[in-house]
PDB file of C-alpha atoms and ligand atoms in Angstrom:
ATOM      1  CA  MET A 131      -8.718  -3.116   5.218  1.00  0.00           C
ATOM      2  CA  THR A 132     -12.340  -3.131   6.336  1.00  0.00           C
ATOM      3  CA  SER A 133     -15.223  -5.339   5.242  1.00  0.00           C
ATOM      4  CA  GLU A 134     -16.116  -2.619   2.724  1.00  0.00           C
ATOM      5  CA  MET A 135     -12.779  -1.515   1.342  1.00  0.00           C
ATOM      6  CA  VAL A 136      -9.058  -2.123   0.954  1.00  0.00           C
ATOM      7  CA  VAL A 137      -6.632   0.779   0.899  1.00  0.00           C
ATOM      8  CA  ALA A 138      -3.237   0.092  -0.681  1.00  0.00           C
ATOM      9  CA  VAL A 139      -0.423   2.584  -0.187  1.00  0.00           C
ATOM     10  CA  ARG A 140       3.129   2.491  -1.504  1.00  0.00           C
ATOM     11  CA  ASP A 141       5.694   4.879  -0.095  1.00  0.00           C
ATOM     12  CA  PRO A 142       6.841   7.686  -2.426  1.00  0.00           C
ATOM     13  CA  ARG A 143      10.325   6.240  -2.879  1.00  0.00           C
ATOM     14  CA  GLY A 144       8.940   2.800  -3.635  1.00  0.00           C
ATOM     15  CA  PHE A 145      11.427   0.858  -1.507  1.00  0.00           C
ATOM     16  CA  ARG A 146       9.372  -2.304  -1.312  1.00  0.00           C
ATOM     17  CA  SER A 147       7.389  -3.847  -4.109  1.00  0.00           C
ATOM     18  CA  LEU A 148       3.561  -3.801  -4.109  1.00  0.00           C
ATOM     19  CA  VAL A 149       1.577  -5.318  -6.958  1.00  0.00           C
ATOM     20  CA  MET A 150      -2.084  -5.509  -7.842  1.00  0.00           C
ATOM     21  CA  GLY A 151      -4.030  -8.258  -9.587  1.00  0.00           C
ATOM     22  CA  PHE A 152      -7.500  -9.656 -10.089  1.00  0.00           C
ATOM     23  CA  ARG A 153      -9.028 -12.994  -9.315  1.00  0.00           C
ATOM     24  CA  GLU A 154     -11.397 -14.608 -11.816  1.00  0.00           C
ATOM     25  CA  ASP A 155     -14.461 -13.169 -10.047  1.00  0.00           C
ATOM     26  CA  GLY A 156     -13.025  -9.656 -10.346  1.00  0.00           C
ATOM     27  CA  THR A 157     -11.848  -9.344  -6.750  1.00  0.00           C
ATOM     28  CA  VAL A 158      -8.782  -7.159  -6.503  1.00  0.00           C
ATOM     29  CA  VAL A 159      -5.765  -8.546  -4.649  1.00  0.00           C
ATOM     30  CA  PHE A 160      -2.580  -6.845  -3.471  1.00  0.00           C
ATOM     31  CA  ALA A 161       0.696  -8.608  -2.687  1.00  0.00           C
ATOM     32  CA  SER A 162       4.349  -7.814  -2.186  1.00  0.00           C
ATOM     33  CA  GLU A 163       5.345  -9.912  -5.193  1.00  0.00           C
ATOM     34  CA  THR A 164       3.623 -11.567  -8.115  1.00  0.00           C
ATOM     35  CA  CYS A 165       4.373 -15.154  -7.071  1.00  0.00           C
ATOM     36  CA  ALA A 166       1.581 -14.878  -4.472  1.00  0.00           C
ATOM     37  CA  PHE A 167      -0.917 -14.603  -7.325  1.00  0.00           C
ATOM     38  CA  ASN A 168      -0.113 -18.149  -8.504  1.00  0.00           C
ATOM     39  CA  LEU A 169      -1.378 -19.502  -5.216  1.00  0.00           C
ATOM     40  CA  ILE A 170      -4.773 -17.860  -5.513  1.00  0.00           C
ATOM     41  CA  HIS A 171      -5.182 -18.021  -9.299  1.00  0.00           C
ATOM     42  CA  ALA A 172      -5.062 -14.268  -9.732  1.00  0.00           C
ATOM     43  CA  ARG A 173      -3.957 -12.357 -12.822  1.00  0.00           C
ATOM     44  CA  TYR A 174      -1.223  -9.726 -12.476  1.00  0.00           C
ATOM     45  CA  GLU A 175      -2.497  -6.295 -13.442  1.00  0.00           C
ATOM     46  CA  ARG A 176       0.221  -3.809 -12.571  1.00  0.00           C
ATOM     47  CA  GLU A 177       2.517  -2.424  -9.885  1.00  0.00           C
ATOM     48  CA  VAL A 178       1.117  -0.004  -7.363  1.00  0.00           C
ATOM     49  CA  GLU A 179       3.223   3.043  -8.266  1.00  0.00           C
ATOM     50  CA  PRO A 180       5.469   4.693  -5.675  1.00  0.00           C
ATOM     51  CA  GLY A 181       3.395   7.288  -3.815  1.00  0.00           C
ATOM     52  CA  GLU A 182       0.116   5.883  -5.074  1.00  0.00           C
ATOM     53  CA  VAL A 183      -2.870   5.374  -2.769  1.00  0.00           C
ATOM     54  CA  LEU A 184      -5.482   3.040  -4.211  1.00  0.00           C
ATOM     55  CA  VAL A 185      -8.879   2.352  -2.713  1.00  0.00           C
ATOM     56  CA  ALA A 186     -10.738  -0.787  -3.706  1.00  0.00           C
ATOM     57  CA  THR A 187     -14.444  -0.856  -2.826  1.00  0.00           C
ATOM     58  CA  LYS A 188     -17.188  -3.355  -3.469  1.00  0.00           C
ATOM     59  CA  SER A 189     -19.097  -2.641  -6.640  1.00  0.00           C
ATOM     60  CA  GLU A 190     -22.860  -2.735  -6.648  1.00  0.00           C
ATOM     61  CA  ASN A 191     -23.114  -5.559  -9.158  1.00  0.00           C
ATOM     62  CA  GLY A 192     -21.767  -8.815  -7.885  1.00  0.00           C
ATOM     63  CA  ARG A 193     -20.387  -9.883  -4.536  1.00  0.00           C
ATOM     64  CA  GLY A 194     -16.662  -9.828  -4.181  1.00  0.00           C
ATOM     65  CA  SER A 195     -15.991  -7.707  -7.223  1.00  0.00           C
ATOM     66  CA  VAL A 196     -14.481  -4.311  -6.685  1.00  0.00           C
ATOM     67  CA  ASN A 197     -13.833  -0.911  -8.181  1.00  0.00           C
ATOM     68  CA  VAL A 198     -10.325   0.422  -7.851  1.00  0.00           C
ATOM     69  CA  GLU A 199      -9.793   4.160  -7.683  1.00  0.00           C
ATOM     70  CA  ARG A 200      -6.622   6.156  -7.602  1.00  0.00           C
ATOM     71  CA  PHE A 201      -7.465   7.984  -4.440  1.00  0.00           C
ATOM     72  CA  HIS A 202      -4.441  10.151  -3.916  1.00  0.00           C
ATOM     73  CA  GLU A 203      -0.790  10.536  -4.735  1.00  0.00           C
ATOM     74  CA  LEU A 204       1.679  11.192  -1.954  1.00  0.00           C
ATOM     75  CA  GLU A 205       4.163  13.999  -2.401  1.00  0.00           C
ATOM     76  CA  LYS A 206       6.721  12.954  -5.005  1.00  0.00           C
ATOM     77  CA  ALA A 207      10.138  12.001  -3.669  1.00  0.00           C
ATOM     78  CA  GLU A 208      13.125  13.548  -5.386  1.00  0.00           C
ATOM     79  CA  SER A 209      14.237  10.082  -6.451  1.00  0.00           C
ATOM     80  CA  LEU A 210      13.015   6.528  -6.333  1.00  0.00           C
ATOM     81  CA  LYS A 211      14.725   3.992  -4.084  1.00  0.00           C
ATOM     82  CA  LEU A 212      13.636   0.562  -5.274  1.00  0.00           C
ATOM     83  CA  CYS A 213      15.140  -2.161  -3.104  1.00  0.00           C
ATOM     84  CA  LEU A 214      17.973  -3.798  -5.035  1.00  0.00           C
ATOM     85  CA  PHE A 215      18.134  -6.611  -2.499  1.00  0.00           C
ATOM     86  CA  GLU A 216      14.683  -7.771  -3.664  1.00  0.00           C
ATOM     87  CA  LEU A 217      16.187  -8.766  -6.994  1.00  0.00           C
ATOM     88  CA  PHE A 218      19.195 -10.594  -5.526  1.00  0.00           C
ATOM     89  CA  TYR A 219      17.787 -12.239  -2.485  1.00  0.00           C
ATOM     90  CA  LEU A 220      14.316 -11.477  -1.152  1.00  0.00           C
ATOM     91  CA  SER A 221      11.966 -12.242  -4.027  1.00  0.00           C
ATOM     92  CA  ARG A 222      11.148 -15.643  -5.407  1.00  0.00           C
ATOM     93  CA  PRO A 223      12.622 -16.370  -8.854  1.00  0.00           C
ATOM     94  CA  GLU A 224       9.231 -16.680 -10.552  1.00  0.00           C
ATOM     95  CA  SER A 225       8.224 -13.152  -9.518  1.00  0.00           C
ATOM     96  CA  PHE A 226       8.246  -9.893 -11.411  1.00  0.00           C
ATOM     97  CA  VAL A 227       9.615  -7.078  -9.250  1.00  0.00           C
ATOM     98  CA  PHE A 228       9.854  -3.428 -10.300  1.00  0.00           C
ATOM     99  CA  GLY A 229       9.109  -4.529 -13.848  1.00  0.00           C
ATOM    100  CA  HIS A 230      12.020  -7.015 -13.865  1.00  0.00           C
ATOM    101  CA  SER A 231      11.819 -10.783 -14.069  1.00  0.00           C
ATOM    102  CA  VAL A 232      13.681 -11.977 -10.967  1.00  0.00           C
ATOM    103  CA  TYR A 233      14.681 -15.205 -12.726  1.00  0.00           C
ATOM    104  CA  LEU A 234      16.141 -13.489 -15.791  1.00  0.00           C
ATOM    105  CA  THR A 235      17.881 -10.873 -13.663  1.00  0.00           C
ATOM    106  CA  ARG A 236      19.594 -13.506 -11.526  1.00  0.00           C
ATOM    107  CA  TYR A 237      20.504 -15.550 -14.608  1.00  0.00           C
ATOM    108  CA  ARG A 238      22.129 -12.520 -16.258  1.00  0.00           C
ATOM    109  CA  LEU A 239      23.984 -11.616 -13.083  1.00  0.00           C
ATOM    110  CA  GLY A 240      25.349 -15.176 -13.104  1.00  0.00           C
ATOM    111  CA  GLU A 241      26.590 -14.589 -16.659  1.00  0.00           C
ATOM    112  CA  LEU A 242      28.278 -11.345 -15.585  1.00  0.00           C
ATOM    113  CA  LEU A 243      29.894 -13.150 -12.695  1.00  0.00           C
ATOM    114  CA  ALA A 244      31.301 -15.695 -15.144  1.00  0.00           C
ATOM    115  CA  GLU A 245      32.707 -12.914 -17.357  1.00  0.00           C
ATOM    116  CA  ASP A 246      34.355 -11.162 -14.422  1.00  0.00           C
ATOM    117  CA  PHE A 247      35.435 -14.112 -12.276  1.00  0.00           C
ATOM    118  CA  PRO A 248      35.792 -17.362 -14.231  1.00  0.00           C
ATOM    119  CA  VAL A 249      37.375 -20.395 -12.587  1.00  0.00           C
ATOM    120  CA  ASP A 250      38.951 -23.362 -14.326  1.00  0.00           C
ATOM    121  CA  CYS A 251      37.087 -26.017 -12.344  1.00  0.00           C
ATOM    122  CA  ASP A 252      35.700 -29.551 -12.502  1.00  0.00           C
ATOM    123  CA  PHE A 253      32.146 -28.330 -12.043  1.00  0.00           C
ATOM    124  CA  ALA A 254      30.009 -25.528 -10.621  1.00  0.00           C
ATOM    125  CA  MET A 255      27.306 -25.934  -8.021  1.00  0.00           C
ATOM    126  CA  ALA A 256      24.833 -23.773  -6.126  1.00  0.00           C
ATOM    127  CA  VAL A 257      23.957 -23.395  -2.501  1.00  0.00           C
ATOM    128  CA  PRO A 258      20.390 -24.726  -2.752  1.00  0.00           C
ATOM    129  CA  ASP A 259      18.114 -23.082  -3.540  1.00  0.00           C
ATOM    130  CA  SER A 260      19.377 -19.536  -3.243  1.00  0.00           C
ATOM    131  CA  GLY A 261      22.189 -19.591  -5.796  1.00  0.00           C
ATOM    132  CA  MET A 262      20.498 -21.870  -8.331  1.00  0.00           C
ATOM    133  CA  VAL A 263      19.392 -19.424 -11.034  1.00  0.00           C
ATOM    134  CA  SER A 264      22.649 -17.450 -11.048  1.00  0.00           C
ATOM    135  CA  LEU A 265      24.548 -20.752 -11.192  1.00  0.00           C
ATOM    136  CA  LEU A 266      22.745 -21.613 -14.442  1.00  0.00           C
ATOM    137  CA  GLY A 267      23.839 -18.298 -15.959  1.00  0.00           C
ATOM    138  CA  TYR A 268      27.396 -18.705 -14.650  1.00  0.00           C
ATOM    139  CA  ALA A 269      27.862 -22.269 -15.923  1.00  0.00           C
ATOM    140  CA  SER A 270      26.206 -21.626 -19.265  1.00  0.00           C
ATOM    141  CA  LYS A 271      28.451 -18.630 -19.963  1.00  0.00           C
ATOM    142  CA  LEU A 272      31.610 -20.633 -19.241  1.00  0.00           C
ATOM    143  CA  GLY A 273      30.374 -23.869 -20.802  1.00  0.00           C
ATOM    144  CA  ILE A 274      31.114 -25.843 -17.643  1.00  0.00           C
ATOM    145  CA  SER A 275      29.096 -28.652 -16.120  1.00  0.00           C
ATOM    146  CA  ILE A 276      26.997 -28.300 -13.005  1.00  0.00           C
ATOM    147  CA  GLN A 277      26.383 -30.795 -10.230  1.00  0.00           C
ATOM    148  CA  GLN A 278      24.007 -30.956  -7.318  1.00  0.00           C
ATOM    149  CA  ALA A 279      26.707 -31.750  -4.790  1.00  0.00           C
ATOM    150  CA  LEU A 280      24.618 -30.510  -1.866  1.00  0.00           C
ATOM    151  CA  ILE A 281      21.186 -32.053  -1.417  1.00  0.00           C
ATOM    152  CA  ARG A 282      18.581 -30.050   0.381  1.00  0.00           C
ATOM    153  CA  SER A 283      16.342 -31.813   2.847  1.00  0.00           C
ATOM    154  CA  HIS A 284      12.871 -30.319   3.033  1.00  0.00           C
ATOM    155  CA  ASP A 285      11.696 -32.011   6.182  1.00  0.00           C
ATOM    156  CA  SER A 286      13.131 -32.578   9.598  1.00  0.00           C
ATOM    157  CA  PHE A 287      11.577 -34.005  12.695  1.00  0.00           C
ATOM    158  CA  ILE A 288      13.952 -32.203  15.071  1.00  0.00           C
ATOM    159  CA  GLN A 289      13.253 -28.564  15.868  1.00  0.00           C
ATOM    160  CA  PRO A 290      16.174 -26.554  14.433  1.00  0.00           C
ATOM    161  CA  ARG A 291      16.653 -24.424  17.533  1.00  0.00           C
ATOM    162  CA  GLU A 292      17.404 -27.532  19.569  1.00  0.00           C
ATOM    163  CA  VAL A 293      20.617 -28.191  17.711  1.00  0.00           C
ATOM    164  CA  HIS A 294      23.943 -26.530  17.084  1.00  0.00           C
ATOM    165  CA  ARG A 295      24.155 -24.259  14.021  1.00  0.00           C
ATOM    166  CA  LYS A 296      26.473 -26.545  12.080  1.00  0.00           C
ATOM    167  CA  ARG A 297      24.168 -29.457  12.735  1.00  0.00           C
ATOM    168  CA  LYS A 298      21.239 -27.321  11.544  1.00  0.00           C
ATOM    169  CA  VAL A 299      22.975 -26.678   8.223  1.00  0.00           C
ATOM    170  CA  LEU A 300      23.908 -30.366   7.915  1.00  0.00           C
ATOM    171  CA  MET A 301      20.291 -31.333   8.534  1.00  0.00           C
ATOM    172  CA  LYS A 302      19.264 -29.109   5.635  1.00  0.00           C
ATOM    173  CA  LEU A 303      22.176 -29.678   3.245  1.00  0.00           C
ATOM    174  CA  ALA A 304      23.882 -33.030   2.811  1.00  0.00           C
ATOM    175  CA  PRO A 305      26.979 -33.400   0.597  1.00  0.00           C
ATOM    176  CA  VAL A 306      27.441 -36.080  -2.072  1.00  0.00           C
ATOM    177  CA  PRO A 307      31.049 -37.272  -1.467  1.00  0.00           C
ATOM    178  CA  GLU A 308      31.302 -39.413  -4.611  1.00  0.00           C
ATOM    179  CA  ILE A 309      30.835 -36.267  -6.713  1.00  0.00           C
ATOM    180  CA  LEU A 310      33.082 -34.046  -4.597  1.00  0.00           C
ATOM    181  CA  GLU A 311      36.059 -36.338  -3.963  1.00  0.00           C
ATOM    182  CA  GLY A 312      39.248 -34.687  -5.278  1.00  0.00           C
ATOM    183  CA  LYS A 313      37.339 -32.040  -7.256  1.00  0.00           C
ATOM    184  CA  LYS A 314      37.897 -28.324  -7.763  1.00  0.00           C
ATOM    185  CA  VAL A 315      34.473 -26.706  -7.434  1.00  0.00           C
ATOM    186  CA  VAL A 316      32.875 -23.295  -7.842  1.00  0.00           C
ATOM    187  CA  VAL A 317      30.004 -22.562  -5.469  1.00  0.00           C
ATOM    188  CA  VAL A 318      27.496 -19.846  -6.387  1.00  0.00           C
ATOM    189  CA  ASP A 319      25.405 -18.330  -3.597  1.00  0.00           C
ATOM    190  CA  ASP A 320      23.135 -15.285  -3.775  1.00  0.00           C
ATOM    191  CA  SER A 321      24.783 -13.197  -1.046  1.00  0.00           C
ATOM    192  CA  ILE A 322      26.893 -13.291   2.100  1.00  0.00           C
ATOM    193  CA  VAL A 323      25.370 -11.700   5.179  1.00  0.00           C
ATOM    194  CA  ARG A 324      26.862 -13.019   8.441  1.00  0.00           C
ATOM    195  CA  GLY A 325      29.072 -15.529   6.672  1.00  0.00           C
ATOM    196  CA  THR A 326      28.495 -18.307   9.192  1.00  0.00           C
ATOM    197  CA  THR A 327      26.498 -20.509   6.821  1.00  0.00           C
ATOM    198  CA  SER A 328      29.034 -20.002   4.000  1.00  0.00           C
ATOM    199  CA  ARG A 329      31.811 -21.059   6.351  1.00  0.00           C
ATOM    200  CA  ILE A 330      29.963 -24.220   7.361  1.00  0.00           C
ATOM    201  CA  ILE A 331      29.148 -25.065   3.742  1.00  0.00           C
ATOM    202  CA  VAL A 332      32.793 -24.777   2.696  1.00  0.00           C
ATOM    203  CA  GLU A 333      33.749 -26.980   5.644  1.00  0.00           C
ATOM    204  CA  ILE A 334      31.131 -29.569   4.660  1.00  0.00           C
ATOM    205  CA  LEU A 335      32.362 -29.631   1.051  1.00  0.00           C
ATOM    206  CA  ARG A 336      35.984 -30.040   2.111  1.00  0.00           C
ATOM    207  CA  SER A 337      35.079 -32.800   4.588  1.00  0.00           C
ATOM    208  CA  ALA A 338      33.289 -34.566   1.740  1.00  0.00           C
ATOM    209  CA  GLY A 339      36.524 -34.519  -0.303  1.00  0.00           C
ATOM    210  CA  ALA A 340      36.486 -31.279  -2.355  1.00  0.00           C
ATOM    211  CA  ARG A 341      40.073 -30.308  -3.228  1.00  0.00           C
ATOM    212  CA  GLU A 342      39.368 -26.618  -3.883  1.00  0.00           C
ATOM    213  CA  VAL A 343      36.282 -24.508  -3.156  1.00  0.00           C
ATOM    214  CA  HIS A 344      35.852 -21.157  -4.921  1.00  0.00           C
ATOM    215  CA  LEU A 345      32.933 -18.970  -3.858  1.00  0.00           C
ATOM    216  CA  ARG A 346      31.224 -16.638  -6.364  1.00  0.00           C
ATOM    217  CA  ILE A 347      28.505 -14.177  -5.305  1.00  0.00           C
ATOM    218  CA  PRO A 348      26.328 -12.391  -7.906  1.00  0.00           C
ATOM    219  CA  SER A 349      25.744  -9.392  -5.616  1.00  0.00           C
ATOM    220  CA  PRO A 350      28.005  -6.874  -3.858  1.00  0.00           C
ATOM    221  CA  PRO A 351      29.178  -7.341  -0.247  1.00  0.00           C
ATOM    222  CA  VAL A 352      26.496  -6.402   2.314  1.00  0.00           C
ATOM    223  CA  ILE A 353      28.168  -3.847   4.580  1.00  0.00           C
ATOM    224  CA  ASP A 354      25.290  -2.075   6.311  1.00  0.00           C
ATOM    225  CA  SER A 355      21.872  -2.727   7.857  1.00  0.00           C
ATOM    226  CA  CYS A 356      18.620  -1.762   6.190  1.00  0.00           C
ATOM    227  CA  TYR A 357      16.518   0.992   7.743  1.00  0.00           C
ATOM    228  CA  TYR A 358      13.725   0.788   5.178  1.00  0.00           C
ATOM    229  CA  GLY A 359      11.822  -2.295   6.211  1.00  0.00           C
ATOM    230  CA  VAL A 360      14.018  -5.289   5.411  1.00  0.00           C
ATOM    231  CA  ASP A 361      14.933  -7.328   8.458  1.00  0.00           C
ATOM    232  CA  THR A 362      18.736  -7.454   8.252  1.00  0.00           C
ATOM    233  CA  PRO A 363      21.264  -8.134  11.032  1.00  0.00           C
ATOM    234  CA  THR A 364      22.981  -5.237  12.768  1.00  0.00           C
ATOM    235  CA  LYS A 365      25.953  -3.726  10.991  1.00  0.00           C
ATOM    236  CA  GLU A 366      28.336  -5.273  13.529  1.00  0.00           C
ATOM    237  CA  GLU A 367      27.092  -8.754  12.612  1.00  0.00           C
ATOM    238  CA  LEU A 368      27.760  -8.366   8.884  1.00  0.00           C
ATOM    239  CA  LEU A 369      30.879 -10.225   7.794  1.00  0.00           C
ATOM    240  CA  LEU A 370      31.909  -7.765   5.088  1.00  0.00           C
ATOM    241  CA  PHE A 371      31.502  -4.818   7.449  1.00  0.00           C
ATOM    242  CA  LYS A 372      33.810  -6.454   9.966  1.00  0.00           C
ATOM    243  CA  MET A 373      36.375  -7.748   7.487  1.00  0.00           C
ATOM    244  CA  SER A 374      38.027  -7.027   4.173  1.00  0.00           C
ATOM    245  CA  GLN A 375      37.241  -9.360   1.283  1.00  0.00           C
ATOM    246  CA  ALA A 376      40.530 -11.226   1.747  1.00  0.00           C
ATOM    247  CA  GLU A 377      39.907 -11.655   5.480  1.00  0.00           C
ATOM    248  CA  ALA A 378      36.352 -12.843   4.780  1.00  0.00           C
ATOM    249  CA  CYS A 379      37.715 -15.420   2.324  1.00  0.00           C
ATOM    250  CA  ASP A 380      40.088 -16.704   5.026  1.00  0.00           C
ATOM    251  CA  TYR A 381      37.308 -16.784   7.619  1.00  0.00           C
ATOM    252  CA  ILE A 382      35.016 -18.740   5.308  1.00  0.00           C
ATOM    253  CA  GLY A 383      37.862 -21.082   4.370  1.00  0.00           C
ATOM    254  CA  ALA A 384      37.408 -20.753   0.603  1.00  0.00           C
ATOM    255  CA  ASP A 385      40.253 -20.815  -1.923  1.00  0.00           C
ATOM    256  CA  SER A 386      38.859 -17.627  -3.463  1.00  0.00           C
ATOM    257  CA  LEU A 387      35.884 -15.336  -2.939  1.00  0.00           C
ATOM    258  CA  GLU A 388      34.555 -12.819  -5.474  1.00  0.00           C
ATOM    259  CA  PHE A 389      31.519 -10.521  -5.591  1.00  0.00           C
ATOM    260  CA  LEU A 390      29.868  -8.836  -8.553  1.00  0.00           C
ATOM    261  CA  SER A 391      30.377  -5.086  -8.393  1.00  0.00           C
ATOM    262  CA  LEU A 392      27.502  -2.652  -7.926  1.00  0.00           C
ATOM    263  CA  GLU A 393      28.516  -0.749 -11.055  1.00  0.00           C
ATOM    264  CA  ARG A 394      28.301  -3.859 -13.227  1.00  0.00           C
ATOM    265  CA  ILE A 395      24.936  -4.789 -11.762  1.00  0.00           C
ATOM    266  CA  LYS A 396      23.408  -1.349 -12.213  1.00  0.00           C
ATOM    267  CA  ALA A 397      24.691  -1.096 -15.763  1.00  0.00           C
ATOM    268  CA  LYS A 398      23.104  -4.457 -16.531  1.00  0.00           C
ATOM    269  CA  ILE A 399      19.763  -3.839 -14.856  1.00  0.00           C
ATOM    270  CA  GLY A 400      19.426  -0.323 -16.262  1.00  0.00           C
ATOM    271  CA  ASN A 401      17.842   2.628 -14.471  1.00  0.00           C
ATOM    272  CA  GLY A 402      20.446   2.006 -11.790  1.00  0.00           C
ATOM    273  CA  ARG A 403      19.863   5.376 -10.184  1.00  0.00           C
ATOM    274  CA  HIS A 404      16.310   4.362  -9.312  1.00  0.00           C
ATOM    275  CA  PHE A 405      17.519   1.629  -6.980  1.00  0.00           C
ATOM    276  CA  CYS A 406      18.333   1.744  -3.280  1.00  0.00           C
ATOM    277  CA  ASP A 407      21.751   0.238  -2.593  1.00  0.00           C
ATOM    278  CA  ALA A 408      22.308   1.513   0.945  1.00  0.00           C
ATOM    279  CA  CYS A 409      23.097  -1.897   2.459  1.00  0.00           C
ATOM    280  CA  PHE A 410      25.872  -2.287  -0.140  1.00  0.00           C
ATOM    281  CA  THR A 411      27.312   1.228   0.068  1.00  0.00           C
ATOM    282  CA  GLY A 412      26.467   2.369   3.610  1.00  0.00           C
ATOM    283  CA  CYS A 413      25.025   5.523   2.013  1.00  0.00           C
ATOM    284  CA  HIS A 414      21.500   6.002   3.332  1.00  0.00           C
ATOM    285  CA  ILE A 415      19.199   8.879   2.449  1.00  0.00           C
ATOM    286  CA  GLY A 416      20.692  12.140   3.656  1.00  0.00           C
ATOM    287  CA  CYS A 417      24.144  10.633   3.944  1.00  0.00           C
ATOM    288  CA  SER A 418      26.930  12.347   2.025  1.00  0.00           C
ATOM    289  CA  LYS A 419      29.480  10.514  -0.101  1.00  0.00           C
ATOM    290  CA  ARG A 420      32.211  11.987   2.073  1.00  0.00           C
ATOM    291  CA  ALA A 421      30.630  10.476   5.209  1.00  0.00           C
ATOM    292  CA  VAL A 422      30.666   7.061   3.552  1.00  0.00           C
ATOM    293  CA  GLU A 423      34.312   7.424   2.572  1.00  0.00           C
ATOM    294  CA  LEU A 424      35.169   8.320   6.172  1.00  0.00           C
ATOM    295  CA  ALA A 425      33.158   5.381   7.516  1.00  0.00           C
ATOM    296  CA  VAL A 426      34.867   2.953   5.121  1.00  0.00           C
TER     297      VAL A 426
HETATM  298 FE1  SF4 B 164      16.801  -2.947   0.082  1.00  0.00          FE
HETATM  299 FE2  SF4 B 164      19.259  -2.743   1.110  1.00  0.00          FE
HETATM  300 FE3  SF4 B 164      17.908  -0.550   0.405  1.00  0.00          FE
HETATM  301 FE4  SF4 B 164      17.143  -1.980   2.528  1.00  0.00          FE
HETATM  302  S1  SF4 B 164      19.077  -0.837   2.332  1.00  0.00           S
HETATM  303  S2  SF4 B 164      15.790  -1.119   0.925  1.00  0.00           S
HETATM  304  S3  SF4 B 164      17.616  -4.068   1.859  1.00  0.00           S
HETATM  305  S4  SF4 B 164      18.657  -2.176  -0.965  1.00  0.00           S
END
């Protein structure tokens, strides 16, 4: 970006989202997801296409307004690799990413989770706020009630790094014992990465009186790091790389733990082959299926 122009480039495989919009005065704006436009009262125009290079320059009539030109197209990749993790975890629910509503996608994944892994429970709840939208889909599909049995605190006067991890989680999420006492609950969270927070949450719910805690995740297990720009932990830190699903369930302390399968998700989202799923399969670009089988 200079005072005269903005150049927007999206990589040919399209890993990360890049969208374009206009403010009321005609100024072009670029952002990683559409929710940013709400903050600055901009109107969504379209996605910057994978491989596209756009140049926005000031027009001669009117300060701040711009002309946008398709300057160049980078060499086409053999296939797109749109980041699947954006839909599950990274993007805000009110955003549109890769032409998909993040809210509706998460809601539908919650419904799939209910079809595949129902639990006869007293109520379902989410880990706030990450599992909330999928919880709504899950509970609606099964016709079960939901409760807000963990209350999220949005402010804290103690710096989080000064305190122990469990205390940090407790400062953010407080249980409601009168709802949990003696109950069998399903907890929906968006993903499990290191597993430490999930373990603490299950412990908190049990300490507050929950009789059974069943964890349901509307995404596949994360088993590898990302090398395409998403800041993920190292492979060795990932719970589902280190452990089998049964071992992870024991470690977390849940009565059961289930993940939605990649196949189900891709079939639901459509155009599954256009998505990158390397952190769920361990198969990065240039990696053969055989190498993954050997690694697993
Ligand atoms: Fe997204 Fe995972 Fe692919 Fe990285 S490896 S781009 S986080 S899907």
